[in-house]
């Protein structure tokens, strides 16, 4: 039974990271009315210029991931929960980080020239 729980946690974590994290962030940004960052010109990867994205923009990306980590930490007392949620969290975080990196880079630095 232990192997199936670990495998299920990994699969669910990968799927949540790939298909659930971005919608959560976008919903957070919409309902919290987070201002969207401006587009920065080409070759400006080293500096955000005079008008960097607001702190609420970065919080909207970090908070959903922090919720998943907190939920994983809450399962420490339960052996059954630990066998499912720790693999879920460990699979979710790298995938969510890649999704965030890709989306943020497209929002901040992509220009169609």
mmCIF file of C-alpha atoms in Angstrom:
data_model
loop_
_atom_site.group_PDB
_atom_site.id
_atom_site.type_symbol
_atom_site.label_atom_id
_atom_site.label_comp_id
_atom_site.label_asym_id
_atom_site.label_seq_id
_atom_site.Cartn_x
_atom_site.Cartn_y
_atom_site.Cartn_z
ATOM 1 C CA UNK A 1 0.000 0.000 0.000
ATOM 2 C CA UNK A 2 2.887 2.376 0.766
ATOM 3 C CA UNK A 3 4.233 2.327 -2.809
ATOM 4 C CA UNK A 4 0.845 3.144 -4.276
ATOM 5 C CA UNK A 5 0.419 6.139 -1.965
ATOM 6 C CA UNK A 6 3.855 7.494 -2.847
ATOM 7 C CA UNK A 7 3.225 6.994 -6.559
ATOM 8 C CA UNK A 8 -0.215 8.622 -6.312
ATOM 9 C CA UNK A 9 1.297 11.578 -4.449
ATOM 10 C CA UNK A 10 3.943 12.026 -7.141
ATOM 11 C CA UNK A 11 1.416 11.873 -9.954
ATOM 12 C CA UNK A 12 -1.011 14.267 -8.248
ATOM 13 C CA UNK A 13 1.845 16.660 -7.418
ATOM 14 C CA UNK A 14 3.057 16.696 -11.012
ATOM 15 C CA UNK A 15 -0.451 17.264 -12.343
ATOM 16 C CA UNK A 16 -1.204 20.017 -9.813
ATOM 17 C CA UNK A 17 2.078 21.734 -10.568
ATOM 18 C CA UNK A 18 1.502 21.563 -14.308
ATOM 19 C CA UNK A 19 -2.226 22.258 -14.549
ATOM 20 C CA UNK A 20 -3.372 23.626 -11.179
ATOM 21 C CA UNK A 21 -0.747 26.129 -10.058
ATOM 22 C CA UNK A 22 -1.116 28.685 -12.861
ATOM 23 C CA UNK A 23 -4.933 28.876 -12.609
ATOM 24 C CA UNK A 24 -4.606 29.391 -8.840
ATOM 25 C CA UNK A 25 -2.138 32.228 -9.348
ATOM 26 C CA UNK A 26 -4.253 33.862 -12.048
ATOM 27 C CA UNK A 27 -7.380 33.622 -9.877
ATOM 28 C CA UNK A 28 -5.464 35.136 -6.953
ATOM 29 C CA UNK A 29 -4.244 37.983 -9.176
ATOM 30 C CA UNK A 30 -7.737 38.593 -10.531
ATOM 31 C CA UNK A 31 -9.647 38.596 -7.249
ATOM 32 C CA UNK A 32 -6.927 40.436 -5.292
ATOM 33 C CA UNK A 33 -6.701 42.981 -8.128
ATOM 34 C CA UNK A 34 -2.933 42.586 -8.408
ATOM 35 C CA UNK A 35 -1.486 45.130 -10.853
ATOM 36 C CA UNK A 36 0.147 43.484 -13.839
ATOM 37 C CA UNK A 37 3.783 44.335 -14.543
ATOM 38 C CA UNK A 38 4.851 46.375 -17.488
ATOM 39 C CA UNK A 39 6.689 44.834 -20.411
ATOM 40 C CA UNK A 40 10.411 45.513 -20.272
ATOM 41 C CA UNK A 41 12.424 46.198 -23.431
ATOM 42 C CA UNK A 42 14.715 43.699 -25.102
ATOM 43 C CA UNK A 43 18.023 42.944 -23.376
ATOM 44 C CA UNK A 44 16.823 44.260 -20.028
ATOM 45 C CA UNK A 45 17.140 40.958 -18.169
ATOM 46 C CA UNK A 46 19.510 42.429 -15.591
ATOM 47 C CA UNK A 47 17.287 45.244 -14.380
ATOM 48 C CA UNK A 48 13.603 45.939 -14.021
ATOM 49 C CA UNK A 49 14.161 49.629 -14.689
ATOM 50 C CA UNK A 50 12.537 52.458 -12.765
ATOM 51 C CA UNK A 51 9.188 50.703 -12.315
ATOM 52 C CA UNK A 52 9.659 47.140 -10.970
ATOM 53 C CA UNK A 53 6.695 44.801 -10.462
ATOM 54 C CA UNK A 54 4.917 45.458 -7.158
ATOM 55 C CA UNK A 55 5.434 43.198 -4.152
ATOM 56 C CA UNK A 56 1.843 41.966 -4.449
ATOM 57 C CA UNK A 57 2.735 40.523 -7.868
ATOM 58 C CA UNK A 58 5.507 38.379 -6.353
ATOM 59 C CA UNK A 59 3.321 37.402 -3.392
ATOM 60 C CA UNK A 60 0.625 36.198 -5.779
ATOM 61 C CA UNK A 61 3.156 33.732 -7.192
ATOM 62 C CA UNK A 62 4.601 32.608 -3.848
ATOM 63 C CA UNK A 63 1.429 32.268 -1.772
ATOM 64 C CA UNK A 64 -0.205 29.323 -3.625
ATOM 65 C CA UNK A 65 3.041 27.344 -3.428
ATOM 66 C CA UNK A 66 3.362 28.194 0.266
ATOM 67 C CA UNK A 67 -0.167 26.858 0.842
ATOM 68 C CA UNK A 68 0.835 23.497 -0.641
ATOM 69 C CA UNK A 69 3.948 23.345 1.544
ATOM 70 C CA UNK A 70 1.911 24.214 4.650
ATOM 71 C CA UNK A 71 -0.613 21.522 3.822
ATOM 72 C CA UNK A 72 2.246 19.058 3.472
ATOM 73 C CA UNK A 73 3.687 20.106 6.835
ATOM 74 C CA UNK A 74 0.293 19.635 8.486
ATOM 75 C CA UNK A 75 0.349 15.931 7.580
ATOM 76 C CA UNK A 76 3.523 15.142 9.556
ATOM 77 C CA UNK A 77 1.644 13.497 12.478
ATOM 78 C CA UNK A 78 -0.252 11.121 10.178
ATOM 79 C CA UNK A 79 1.803 8.309 8.616
ATOM 80 C CA UNK A 80 -0.748 7.693 5.880
ATOM 81 C CA UNK A 81 -1.000 11.378 5.054
ATOM 82 C CA UNK A 82 2.768 11.751 5.087
ATOM 83 C CA UNK A 83 3.195 8.953 2.545
ATOM 84 C CA UNK A 84 0.903 10.744 0.099
ATOM 85 C CA UNK A 85 1.475 14.458 0.672
ATOM 86 C CA UNK A 86 5.255 14.597 0.998
ATOM 87 C CA UNK A 87 5.741 13.110 -2.491
ATOM 88 C CA UNK A 88 2.949 15.409 -3.689
ATOM 89 C CA UNK A 89 4.709 18.495 -2.308
ATOM 90 C CA UNK A 90 8.133 17.372 -3.532
ATOM 91 C CA UNK A 91 6.772 16.781 -7.040
ATOM 92 C CA UNK A 92 4.641 19.941 -7.052
ATOM 93 C CA UNK A 93 7.326 22.463 -6.090
ATOM 94 C CA UNK A 94 9.822 21.983 -8.956
ATOM 95 C CA UNK A 95 7.076 21.792 -11.569
ATOM 96 C CA UNK A 96 5.347 24.887 -10.165
ATOM 97 C CA UNK A 97 8.698 26.699 -10.100
ATOM 98 C CA UNK A 98 9.244 25.938 -13.789
ATOM 99 C CA UNK A 99 5.717 27.074 -14.649
ATOM 100 C CA UNK A 100 6.238 30.281 -12.658
ATOM 101 C CA UNK A 101 9.627 30.924 -14.255
ATOM 102 C CA UNK A 102 8.204 30.483 -17.757
ATOM 103 C CA UNK A 103 5.072 32.578 -17.163
ATOM 104 C CA UNK A 104 6.842 35.405 -15.327
ATOM 105 C CA UNK A 105 9.536 35.612 -17.992
ATOM 106 C CA UNK A 106 6.853 35.812 -20.674
ATOM 107 C CA UNK A 107 4.971 38.530 -18.752
ATOM 108 C CA UNK A 108 8.038 40.628 -18.067
ATOM 109 C CA UNK A 109 10.419 40.158 -20.973
ATOM 110 C CA UNK A 110 8.613 38.840 -24.034
ATOM 111 C CA UNK A 111 8.212 41.300 -26.858
ATOM 112 C CA UNK A 112 7.162 40.334 -30.370
ATOM 113 C CA UNK A 113 9.936 42.223 -32.227
#
